[in-house]
Amino acid sequence: MKLTIEHILNLIEQLPTNVTLDYVSGGDSKAKLISVDRNSIKVDIVRVNADGSEKNASMTTDILNALVLNIRENEPFKFDNILNGSGNVRSTMEAIFAHTAEFYFCRIGRVKHLIWVPSKPHEIGKIIDYSTIKKDIELQCGATVIENYRKYLTALRTKPFILLAGISGTGKSRIVRKLAQATTTQKYENEDDRWKDNRPENFELIQVRPNWHNSMDVVGFFSNISKKYEFTTFVEFIAKAWLHKEVPYFLCLDEMNLAPVEEYFAEFLSAIESRSTDKDGNYITDPIIKPFLDFDSDGENIGAKVSDQMIAKLIGSLDTEEKRKLAEHFRKKGLTLPPNLMVIGTVNMDETTFTFSRKVLDRAMSLEMNVVDYDKFLSGESELFPLLTDKNELFVKRPQQASEVKDKVDGKGIMDYLKDVNTLFEGTPFMLGYRAANEAMLYVAASRDFVGDGFSMENALDEFTLMKILSRIEGDDSRLAIDDDDPRIEALGVDNIADNGEDGINLLNCLRAIVRKHIGADTETEKKINTMYRTLRREHFVSYWA
């Protein structure tokens, strides 16, 4: 629901006039409603000072417009931020709103906020603490914050390997920690303590080093000198995840591209694409460490001894049936990836880092984090994160194949879009394979799981295009050039490819025309394409990641 000036006036008109109302923050000062003038579209109010003196003020059309533009349903907001420059009557205006039927009060940290919750009207003329209703509408501290993070959750349900790219300091590694805090089933004396626990049991951060040029730094190695396997934090965390398969486990590879990903992460990149389910419905992948019984040294038959050493290190005492089954799995099938493991790499693109090959991009969901909102940072809203324990199953029991979700989505609509994209990409290194088609279906289905009644296939495809299609594109003028008489243009059936001010067509604005045809105008994809087009014209080279 979108807030309008008309709706605000209707709410305020329900309040009694010339009656003193308490401030949200308390104190001796009060507020009074004088009148609602619909002709001039303004609300006349009075600030009653502690000494009894009064100061007249008005909520003008400009002020009301600023409020409707910035207040969103079920999201906390500060009058001070929205009405910066409205003087010391902001608290008076805030008091008027707080006494209406649809606005609640809460604090984020020590900072006062209001929240508009039209679905839960309360008694008119009273200030009601949001905490009295937050469980009913599945919000946390007054915000439907899950929507702010929905694309991250959707990407993780689609595939447990994502890349978070963006400028330094935007909270890429922080969001991985927040995901772990939001899903851990650890018991806390105070539930709010989960957000203060920087090392929940389902979280691990590994800092990638520039000298990682082989997989030993990730999966470890067998020493022919000690006759033992040398483990890494990565391997130990995977084994730990196997022991708690119902809880999502988040591994953050910080500064992932400080070293060539293909070199140090080869086993994982291979295993992540082998995911499937066996005839009994069990999650299976290729191993990143071979079967433990297969470790021999110089012809010595020491596999059983090495296997026992490895299991003792990774599992410990085999005192439960579950541990004994896991030990047998490691002995005979090796260390495979568990269904609850999420690997998230943080990415900075500068002169100290490596670019990603299409092999890596094909295997990951890529998200940009370049938005910096200082107002939310100052108010504490940037720290809000939804509690997700009731959604853990969505992360640990995800479909692997499009055939599992084809009845939930418009498969033909998705394939028609991808066919047009591939028609444009024909003859380029950007073409999409079956993997992209499979993940497009899975992503759209996952979006429906999280959005529910508000689901839009077009919005889901917009997000998918940013993550999996645009992220593949890079090149100079010649690589992205398309002639006016190129047969691909006629095959696509799109017109008006170049916008005003654009000096010709290329692969980018042709892709934009396809997006408009299938998804719509003014999408996030279109905005990114426009930025990339301008960069190409200015620099004569462009990359999604630059």
Coordinates of C-alpha atoms in Angstrom, one line a residue:
M1 CA 0.0 0.0 0.0
K2 CA 1.3 3.5 -0.9
L3 CA 0.8 6.4 1.4
T4 CA -1.0 9.4 0.0
I5 CA -1.7 12.9 1.3
E6 CA -5.4 12.1 1.2
H7 CA -4.8 9.2 3.5
I8 CA -2.8 11.3 5.9
L9 CA -5.5 13.9 6.1
N10 CA -8.1 11.2 6.7
L11 CA -6.1 9.8 9.6
I12 CA -5.4 13.2 11.2
E13 CA -9.0 14.3 10.9
Q14 CA -10.0 11.4 13.2
L15 CA -8.0 13.1 16.1
P16 CA -9.7 15.5 18.5
T17 CA -8.9 19.2 18.0
N18 CA -7.5 21.5 20.7
V19 CA -6.5 18.6 22.9
T20 CA -2.9 18.3 24.2
L21 CA -1.1 15.2 23.0
D22 CA 2.1 13.8 24.4
Y23 CA 5.4 13.8 22.5
V24 CA 6.8 10.4 21.4
S25 CA 9.9 11.1 23.5
G26 CA 7.9 12.2 26.5
G27 CA 8.8 15.4 28.4
D28 CA 6.7 18.5 29.3
S29 CA 6.1 19.9 25.8
K30 CA 2.9 18.9 24.1
A31 CA 1.2 19.0 20.7
K32 CA -2.2 20.1 19.6
L33 CA -4.2 19.6 16.4
I34 CA -6.0 22.8 15.4
S35 CA -7.5 22.0 12.0
V36 CA -7.2 20.1 8.7
D37 CA -7.6 22.5 5.7
R38 CA -8.4 20.4 2.6
N39 CA -8.7 23.4 0.4
S40 CA -5.1 24.6 1.1
I41 CA -4.0 21.0 1.8
K42 CA -2.4 21.8 5.1
V43 CA -2.7 20.8 8.8
D44 CA -2.5 23.5 11.4
I45 CA -0.9 22.5 14.7
V46 CA 0.4 24.0 17.9
R47 CA 3.5 23.3 19.9
V48 CA 2.7 23.8 23.6
N49 CA 5.9 24.6 25.5
A50 CA 6.6 23.5 29.1
D51 CA 5.8 27.1 30.4
G52 CA 2.4 27.0 28.7
S53 CA 3.3 29.3 25.8
E54 CA 2.3 28.2 22.3
K55 CA 3.9 28.3 18.9
N56 CA 1.7 27.9 15.8
A57 CA 2.9 25.8 12.9
S58 CA 1.6 24.0 9.8
M59 CA 2.2 20.8 7.9
T60 CA 2.2 22.3 4.4
T61 CA 1.7 20.6 1.1
D62 CA 5.5 20.5 0.7
I63 CA 5.9 18.8 4.1
L64 CA 3.1 16.3 3.4
N65 CA 4.7 15.5 0.0
A66 CA 8.0 14.8 1.6
L67 CA 6.4 12.4 4.0
V68 CA 4.4 10.4 1.4
L69 CA 7.6 10.1 -0.7
N70 CA 9.6 8.7 2.2
I71 CA 7.2 6.7 4.4
R72 CA 6.8 3.1 3.4
E73 CA 4.5 0.5 4.8
N74 CA 6.0 -1.5 7.8
E75 CA 9.4 0.3 7.6
P76 CA 10.7 2.5 10.5
F77 CA 11.4 6.2 9.7
K78 CA 12.6 9.3 11.5
F79 CA 10.8 12.6 11.1
D80 CA 14.1 14.3 11.7
N81 CA 15.6 12.7 8.6
I82 CA 12.6 13.3 6.3
L83 CA 11.9 16.9 7.5
N84 CA 15.5 18.1 7.9
G85 CA 15.1 21.9 8.0
S86 CA 11.6 22.1 9.4
G87 CA 12.8 23.6 12.7
N88 CA 11.9 22.5 16.2
V89 CA 8.3 21.6 15.4
R90 CA 9.3 18.3 13.9
S91 CA 8.6 16.6 17.2
T92 CA 5.1 18.3 17.3
M93 CA 4.3 16.9 13.8
E94 CA 5.7 13.5 14.9
A95 CA 3.3 13.5 18.0
I96 CA 0.3 14.2 15.7
F97 CA 1.2 11.2 13.5
A98 CA 1.9 8.9 16.5
H99 CA -1.6 9.4 17.9
T100 CA -3.3 8.4 14.6
A101 CA -4.6 4.9 14.2
E102 CA -2.0 3.5 11.8
F103 CA 1.3 4.8 13.2
Y104 CA 3.3 3.0 16.0
F105 CA 6.3 4.0 18.0
C106 CA 9.5 2.0 18.5
R107 CA 13.2 2.5 19.2
I108 CA 16.1 1.2 17.2
G109 CA 18.9 1.3 19.6
R110 CA 18.3 4.6 21.4
V111 CA 16.8 6.4 18.5
K112 CA 13.0 7.0 18.3
H113 CA 11.2 6.0 15.1
L114 CA 7.6 5.8 13.8
I115 CA 6.3 2.9 11.7
W116 CA 3.3 3.0 9.4
V117 CA 1.3 -0.3 9.8
P118 CA -2.0 0.2 8.0
S119 CA -2.9 -3.5 8.4
K120 CA -3.1 -3.1 12.2
P121 CA -4.9 0.1 13.2
H122 CA -5.0 0.8 16.9
E123 CA -7.0 3.0 19.3
I124 CA -7.1 6.6 18.1
G125 CA -5.4 9.2 20.3
K126 CA -2.9 6.9 21.9
I127 CA 0.8 6.2 21.3
I128 CA 1.2 2.4 20.9
D129 CA 4.5 0.6 21.1
Y130 CA 5.2 -1.4 18.0
S131 CA 6.4 -4.4 20.1
T132 CA 2.8 -5.2 21.0
I133 CA 2.1 -6.3 17.4
K134 CA 5.4 -7.2 15.8
K135 CA 5.0 -11.0 16.2
D136 CA 1.6 -10.8 14.4
I137 CA 3.0 -9.3 11.2
E138 CA 6.4 -11.0 11.3
L139 CA 8.4 -7.8 11.5
Q140 CA 11.4 -7.1 13.5
C141 CA 11.8 -3.9 15.4
G142 CA 9.1 -2.4 13.1
A143 CA 10.3 -3.1 9.6
T144 CA 9.5 -5.5 6.8
V145 CA 13.2 -5.7 6.4
I146 CA 13.0 -9.1 4.7
E147 CA 12.1 -7.3 1.5
N148 CA 15.3 -5.3 1.6
Y149 CA 17.3 -8.6 1.6
R150 CA 14.9 -10.7 -0.5
K151 CA 17.2 -10.9 -3.6
Y152 CA 20.1 -12.2 -1.4
L153 CA 17.8 -14.9 0.1
T154 CA 16.4 -15.8 -3.4
A155 CA 19.9 -16.1 -4.8
L156 CA 20.9 -18.4 -2.0
R157 CA 17.8 -20.6 -2.4
T158 CA 18.7 -20.8 -6.1
K159 CA 22.3 -21.7 -5.6
P160 CA 24.5 -21.9 -2.5
F161 CA 27.4 -19.9 -4.1
I162 CA 27.2 -16.1 -4.5
L163 CA 29.5 -13.3 -5.2
L164 CA 29.0 -9.9 -3.5
A165 CA 30.6 -7.1 -5.4
G166 CA 30.9 -3.4 -4.6
I167 CA 33.0 -0.6 -3.4
S168 CA 34.9 -1.2 -0.2
G169 CA 33.1 -0.6 3.1
T170 CA 29.5 -1.3 1.9
G171 CA 29.0 -4.2 4.3
K172 CA 29.6 -7.2 2.1
S173 CA 31.1 -9.4 4.7
R174 CA 28.8 -8.0 7.3
I175 CA 25.7 -9.3 5.5
V176 CA 27.1 -12.8 5.5
R177 CA 27.5 -12.6 9.3
K178 CA 24.0 -11.2 9.6
L179 CA 22.6 -14.2 7.6
A180 CA 24.3 -16.5 10.0
Q181 CA 23.0 -14.6 13.0
A182 CA 19.5 -14.6 11.5
T183 CA 19.4 -18.4 10.9
T184 CA 21.4 -19.9 13.8
T185 CA 19.4 -22.1 16.2
Q186 CA 21.7 -21.4 19.1
K187 CA 19.9 -20.5 22.3
Y188 CA 20.5 -17.1 23.7
E189 CA 19.5 -15.8 27.2
N190 CA 18.2 -12.7 25.5
E191 CA 17.0 -13.1 21.9
D192 CA 18.5 -9.8 20.9
D193 CA 21.9 -11.2 21.8
R194 CA 22.0 -13.1 18.6
W195 CA 22.7 -9.9 16.7
K196 CA 25.6 -9.2 19.0
D197 CA 27.2 -12.6 18.5
N198 CA 29.9 -12.0 16.0
R199 CA 30.9 -15.7 15.9
P200 CA 27.7 -17.7 15.7
E201 CA 28.4 -21.4 15.3
N202 CA 27.1 -21.4 11.7
F203 CA 29.5 -18.7 10.5
E204 CA 33.1 -18.7 9.3
L205 CA 35.2 -16.0 7.7
I206 CA 38.3 -16.9 5.7
Q207 CA 40.5 -14.2 4.4
V208 CA 41.9 -15.0 0.9
R209 CA 45.6 -14.4 0.5
P210 CA 47.3 -13.2 -2.6
N211 CA 49.7 -16.1 -2.6
W212 CA 47.0 -18.8 -3.0
H213 CA 47.8 -20.4 -6.3
N214 CA 46.7 -24.0 -5.6
S215 CA 43.9 -25.8 -3.8
M216 CA 46.1 -26.9 -0.9
D217 CA 45.3 -23.6 0.8
V218 CA 41.6 -24.5 0.7
V219 CA 41.1 -28.3 0.9
G220 CA 44.4 -29.2 2.6
F221 CA 46.8 -32.0 1.6
F222 CA 48.1 -35.4 2.6
S223 CA 51.7 -35.2 3.9
N224 CA 53.9 -38.0 2.9
I225 CA 56.3 -37.1 5.7
S226 CA 53.9 -37.2 8.6
K227 CA 51.5 -39.6 7.0
K228 CA 48.7 -37.4 8.1
Y229 CA 46.2 -35.2 6.3
E230 CA 46.8 -31.5 7.0
F231 CA 43.4 -29.8 7.3
T232 CA 42.2 -26.3 6.7
T233 CA 39.6 -24.1 8.3
F234 CA 37.5 -24.5 5.2
V235 CA 37.4 -28.3 5.4
E236 CA 36.8 -28.3 9.2
F237 CA 33.8 -25.9 8.7
I238 CA 32.3 -28.2 6.0
A239 CA 32.6 -31.1 8.4
K240 CA 30.9 -29.1 11.1
A241 CA 28.1 -28.2 8.7
W242 CA 27.5 -31.9 8.0
L243 CA 26.9 -32.4 11.7
H244 CA 24.1 -29.8 11.7
K245 CA 22.3 -30.3 8.4
E246 CA 19.1 -28.6 9.3
V247 CA 20.9 -25.2 9.9
P248 CA 22.3 -23.0 7.1
Y249 CA 26.0 -22.6 7.4
F250 CA 27.6 -19.5 5.9
L251 CA 31.2 -19.4 4.8
C252 CA 32.5 -16.0 3.8
L253 CA 35.6 -15.9 1.5
D254 CA 36.7 -12.3 2.2
E255 CA 38.4 -10.5 -0.7
M256 CA 37.8 -13.6 -2.8
N257 CA 39.6 -12.3 -5.9
L258 CA 42.9 -11.3 -4.3
A259 CA 44.1 -14.6 -5.8
P260 CA 42.9 -16.4 -9.0
V261 CA 39.7 -18.2 -8.0
E262 CA 40.1 -20.9 -10.6
E263 CA 43.4 -21.9 -9.1
Y264 CA 42.7 -22.2 -5.4
F265 CA 39.0 -23.1 -5.6
A266 CA 39.0 -25.7 -8.4
E267 CA 37.6 -28.6 -6.4
F268 CA 34.7 -26.5 -5.1
L269 CA 33.9 -25.1 -8.5
S270 CA 33.7 -28.6 -9.8
A271 CA 31.7 -30.0 -6.9
I272 CA 29.1 -27.2 -6.9
E273 CA 28.0 -28.2 -10.4
S274 CA 27.6 -31.9 -9.5
R275 CA 24.8 -31.3 -7.0
S276 CA 21.9 -33.7 -7.4
T277 CA 19.8 -36.1 -5.3
D278 CA 20.0 -39.8 -5.3
K279 CA 17.1 -42.3 -5.5
D280 CA 16.5 -42.0 -1.8
G281 CA 16.3 -38.2 -2.0
N282 CA 19.8 -37.6 -0.4
Y283 CA 21.8 -34.6 -1.5
I284 CA 25.0 -35.7 -3.3
T285 CA 28.0 -34.0 -4.9
D286 CA 31.4 -34.9 -6.1
P287 CA 34.0 -34.9 -3.3
I288 CA 36.4 -32.1 -2.7
I289 CA 38.6 -34.6 -0.8
K290 CA 38.7 -38.2 -2.2
P291 CA 37.3 -41.1 -0.1
F292 CA 39.4 -41.3 3.1
L293 CA 40.1 -45.0 2.7
D294 CA 41.9 -44.2 -0.6
F295 CA 44.8 -42.5 1.1
D296 CA 47.9 -44.6 0.7
S297 CA 51.6 -43.5 0.7
D298 CA 54.3 -45.0 -1.5
G299 CA 52.4 -48.3 -1.8
E300 CA 51.8 -48.6 1.9
N301 CA 48.4 -49.9 2.7
I302 CA 47.6 -47.2 5.4
G303 CA 44.2 -46.0 4.1
A304 CA 42.3 -47.3 7.1
K305 CA 44.7 -45.7 9.5
V306 CA 44.7 -42.4 7.7
S307 CA 40.9 -42.5 7.4
D308 CA 40.6 -43.0 11.2
Q309 CA 42.8 -40.1 11.8
M310 CA 40.9 -37.8 9.5
I311 CA 37.5 -38.8 11.0
A312 CA 38.8 -38.3 14.5
K313 CA 39.9 -34.8 13.6
L314 CA 36.7 -33.8 11.7
I315 CA 34.0 -35.7 13.6
G316 CA 35.5 -36.6 16.9
S317 CA 33.9 -39.4 19.0
L318 CA 31.5 -41.6 17.0
D319 CA 29.0 -41.6 19.9
T320 CA 25.8 -41.2 17.9
E321 CA 24.3 -43.1 14.9
E322 CA 24.4 -39.9 12.9
K323 CA 28.1 -39.5 13.4
R324 CA 28.8 -43.1 12.6
K325 CA 26.8 -42.7 9.3
L326 CA 28.8 -39.6 8.5
A327 CA 32.1 -41.3 9.2
E328 CA 31.1 -44.1 6.8
H329 CA 30.2 -41.5 4.2
F330 CA 33.6 -39.8 4.5
R331 CA 35.4 -43.2 4.3
K332 CA 33.7 -44.4 1.2
K333 CA 32.6 -41.2 -0.7
G334 CA 35.0 -38.6 0.6
L335 CA 34.3 -35.1 1.8
T336 CA 31.3 -34.0 -0.3
L337 CA 29.5 -30.7 0.0
P338 CA 26.6 -30.7 2.6
P339 CA 23.2 -29.4 1.5
N340 CA 23.3 -26.6 4.1
L341 CA 26.6 -25.0 3.1
M342 CA 26.5 -21.5 1.6
V343 CA 29.7 -20.0 0.2
I344 CA 29.7 -16.3 -0.3
G345 CA 32.6 -14.5 -1.7
T346 CA 33.2 -10.7 -1.2
V347 CA 34.6 -9.0 -4.2
N348 CA 36.5 -5.7 -4.7
M349 CA 37.6 -4.6 -8.2
D350 CA 40.8 -2.6 -8.2
E351 CA 44.4 -2.9 -9.2
T352 CA 45.2 -5.4 -6.5
T353 CA 42.6 -8.0 -7.6
F354 CA 42.0 -10.5 -10.4
T355 CA 39.0 -10.5 -12.7
F356 CA 36.6 -13.5 -12.8
S357 CA 36.6 -15.9 -15.7
R358 CA 33.3 -17.0 -17.1
K359 CA 33.8 -20.4 -15.6
V360 CA 33.5 -18.8 -12.2
L361 CA 30.7 -16.4 -13.1
D362 CA 28.7 -19.3 -14.6
R363 CA 28.8 -21.1 -11.3
A364 CA 27.9 -18.2 -9.0
M365 CA 25.0 -15.8 -8.5
S366 CA 26.5 -12.2 -8.6
L367 CA 25.1 -9.3 -6.7
E368 CA 26.2 -5.7 -6.5
M369 CA 26.4 -3.7 -3.3
N370 CA 27.1 -0.1 -4.2
V371 CA 24.2 1.7 -2.6
V372 CA 25.2 3.8 0.4
D373 CA 22.4 5.4 2.4
Y374 CA 23.9 7.6 5.1
D375 CA 20.4 8.5 6.5
K376 CA 19.7 4.9 7.3
F377 CA 23.2 4.5 8.6
L378 CA 22.7 7.4 11.0
S379 CA 19.3 6.2 12.2
G380 CA 20.4 2.6 12.7
E381 CA 18.1 1.3 10.0
S382 CA 21.0 -0.2 8.1
E383 CA 21.5 -2.6 11.0
L384 CA 18.0 -4.1 10.8
F385 CA 17.9 -7.7 9.6
P386 CA 15.0 -10.1 9.5
L387 CA 15.0 -13.2 11.8
L388 CA 15.0 -16.2 9.4
T389 CA 15.0 -19.3 11.5
D390 CA 11.4 -20.1 10.3
K391 CA 12.8 -20.1 6.7
N392 CA 15.8 -22.3 7.3
E393 CA 14.3 -25.2 5.4
L394 CA 14.2 -23.0 2.2
F395 CA 18.0 -22.8 2.3
V396 CA 18.8 -26.4 3.2
K397 CA 16.2 -28.2 1.0
R398 CA 16.3 -26.4 -2.3
P399 CA 15.4 -27.8 -5.7
Q400 CA 18.3 -28.6 -8.1
Q401 CA 16.6 -29.0 -11.4
A402 CA 14.1 -26.9 -13.4
S403 CA 11.9 -29.9 -13.8
E404 CA 11.2 -29.7 -10.0
V405 CA 9.7 -26.2 -10.3
K406 CA 8.3 -26.1 -13.8
D407 CA 4.7 -26.2 -12.5
K408 CA 5.3 -23.1 -10.3
V409 CA 6.6 -20.8 -13.0
D410 CA 5.9 -19.7 -16.6
G411 CA 8.6 -21.8 -18.2
K412 CA 7.7 -20.7 -21.7
G413 CA 7.9 -17.0 -20.8
I414 CA 11.3 -17.5 -19.3
M415 CA 12.6 -19.5 -22.2
D416 CA 11.3 -17.0 -24.8
Y417 CA 13.3 -14.3 -23.0
L418 CA 16.5 -16.4 -22.8
K419 CA 16.1 -17.3 -26.5
D420 CA 16.0 -13.7 -27.5
V421 CA 19.0 -13.0 -25.3
N422 CA 20.9 -15.8 -26.9
T423 CA 19.9 -14.7 -30.4
L424 CA 21.6 -11.4 -29.6
F425 CA 24.6 -13.1 -28.1
E426 CA 25.1 -15.5 -31.0
G427 CA 28.7 -15.4 -32.1
T428 CA 29.9 -13.8 -28.9
P429 CA 31.5 -15.4 -25.8
F430 CA 28.5 -14.2 -23.8
M431 CA 26.0 -16.9 -24.9
L432 CA 24.0 -18.7 -22.2
G433 CA 24.0 -22.4 -21.7
Y434 CA 21.6 -24.9 -20.1
R435 CA 23.0 -24.0 -16.7
A436 CA 21.7 -20.4 -17.0
A437 CA 18.3 -21.7 -18.2
N438 CA 18.1 -24.1 -15.2
E439 CA 19.0 -21.3 -12.8
A440 CA 16.6 -18.8 -14.3
M441 CA 13.7 -21.3 -13.6
L442 CA 15.0 -21.9 -10.1
Y443 CA 15.4 -18.2 -9.4
V444 CA 11.9 -17.3 -10.5
A445 CA 10.5 -20.1 -8.4
A446 CA 12.6 -19.1 -5.4
S447 CA 11.3 -15.5 -5.8
R448 CA 7.8 -16.8 -5.6
D449 CA 8.7 -18.7 -2.4
F450 CA 9.8 -15.5 -0.7
V451 CA 7.4 -12.9 -2.2
G452 CA 4.2 -14.9 -2.0
D453 CA 1.1 -12.9 -3.2
G454 CA 3.2 -10.0 -4.4
F455 CA 5.2 -12.2 -6.8
S456 CA 6.1 -10.8 -10.2
M457 CA 7.9 -12.9 -12.8
E458 CA 9.1 -9.7 -14.5
N459 CA 10.8 -8.5 -11.2
A460 CA 12.4 -11.9 -10.7
L461 CA 13.8 -11.9 -14.3
D462 CA 15.0 -8.3 -13.8
E463 CA 17.1 -9.5 -10.8
F464 CA 18.2 -12.6 -12.5
T465 CA 19.4 -10.6 -15.5
L466 CA 21.6 -8.5 -13.3
M467 CA 23.1 -11.5 -11.5
K468 CA 23.7 -13.9 -14.4
I469 CA 23.5 -12.1 -17.8
L470 CA 24.9 -8.6 -17.4
S471 CA 27.7 -9.9 -15.2
R472 CA 29.1 -11.8 -18.3
I473 CA 29.5 -8.8 -20.5
E474 CA 32.7 -7.0 -21.0
G475 CA 34.7 -5.7 -23.9
D476 CA 35.7 -2.7 -26.1
D477 CA 33.8 -0.9 -28.8
S478 CA 34.6 -3.5 -31.5
R479 CA 33.6 -6.6 -29.4
L480 CA 30.2 -5.0 -28.5
A481 CA 29.6 -3.4 -31.9
I482 CA 26.5 -4.4 -34.0
D483 CA 25.9 -3.2 -37.5
D484 CA 22.6 -1.5 -38.4
D485 CA 21.8 -4.3 -40.9
D486 CA 22.8 -7.2 -38.6
P487 CA 20.3 -10.0 -39.1
R488 CA 20.0 -10.5 -35.4
I489 CA 18.1 -7.2 -35.1
E490 CA 15.4 -8.3 -37.4
A491 CA 15.3 -11.7 -35.7
L492 CA 14.7 -10.1 -32.4
G493 CA 11.7 -8.1 -33.6
V494 CA 12.5 -4.9 -31.6
D495 CA 12.3 -1.3 -32.7
N496 CA 13.7 2.0 -31.4
I497 CA 16.8 0.5 -30.0
A498 CA 18.9 3.6 -29.6
D499 CA 17.5 6.2 -27.1
N500 CA 17.8 9.9 -27.6
G501 CA 21.4 11.0 -27.3
E502 CA 22.8 7.6 -28.2
D503 CA 25.0 7.6 -31.3
G504 CA 24.2 4.2 -32.7
I505 CA 23.5 0.7 -31.6
N506 CA 25.6 -1.9 -29.9
L507 CA 25.1 -5.1 -27.9
L508 CA 24.2 -3.1 -24.8
N509 CA 21.2 -1.1 -26.1
C510 CA 20.0 -4.1 -28.1
L511 CA 19.9 -6.0 -24.9
R512 CA 18.1 -3.2 -23.3
A513 CA 15.4 -3.4 -26.1
I514 CA 15.0 -7.2 -25.3
V515 CA 14.6 -6.4 -21.6
R516 CA 12.0 -3.8 -22.3
K517 CA 10.2 -6.3 -24.6
H518 CA 10.0 -9.1 -22.0
I519 CA 10.4 -7.4 -18.6
G520 CA 9.3 -3.8 -19.0
A521 CA 10.8 -0.3 -18.9
D522 CA 12.6 1.5 -16.1
T523 CA 14.0 -1.8 -14.6
E524 CA 17.1 -2.1 -12.5
T525 CA 18.7 -3.9 -15.5
E526 CA 17.9 -1.0 -17.8
K527 CA 19.5 1.4 -15.3
K528 CA 22.7 -0.7 -15.2
I529 CA 22.8 -1.1 -19.0
N530 CA 22.5 2.7 -19.4
T531 CA 25.4 3.1 -17.0
M532 CA 27.5 0.5 -18.9
Y533 CA 26.6 2.2 -22.3
R534 CA 27.8 5.6 -21.1
T535 CA 31.0 4.0 -19.7
L536 CA 31.7 2.3 -23.0
R537 CA 31.2 5.5 -25.0
R538 CA 33.5 7.4 -22.6
E539 CA 36.2 4.8 -21.9
H540 CA 35.8 2.6 -25.1
F541 CA 35.8 -0.4 -22.7
V542 CA 33.2 -1.6 -20.3
S543 CA 32.8 -4.4 -17.7
Y544 CA 29.9 -5.1 -15.4
W545 CA 32.4 -5.4 -12.6
A546 CA 34.3 -2.1 -13.2

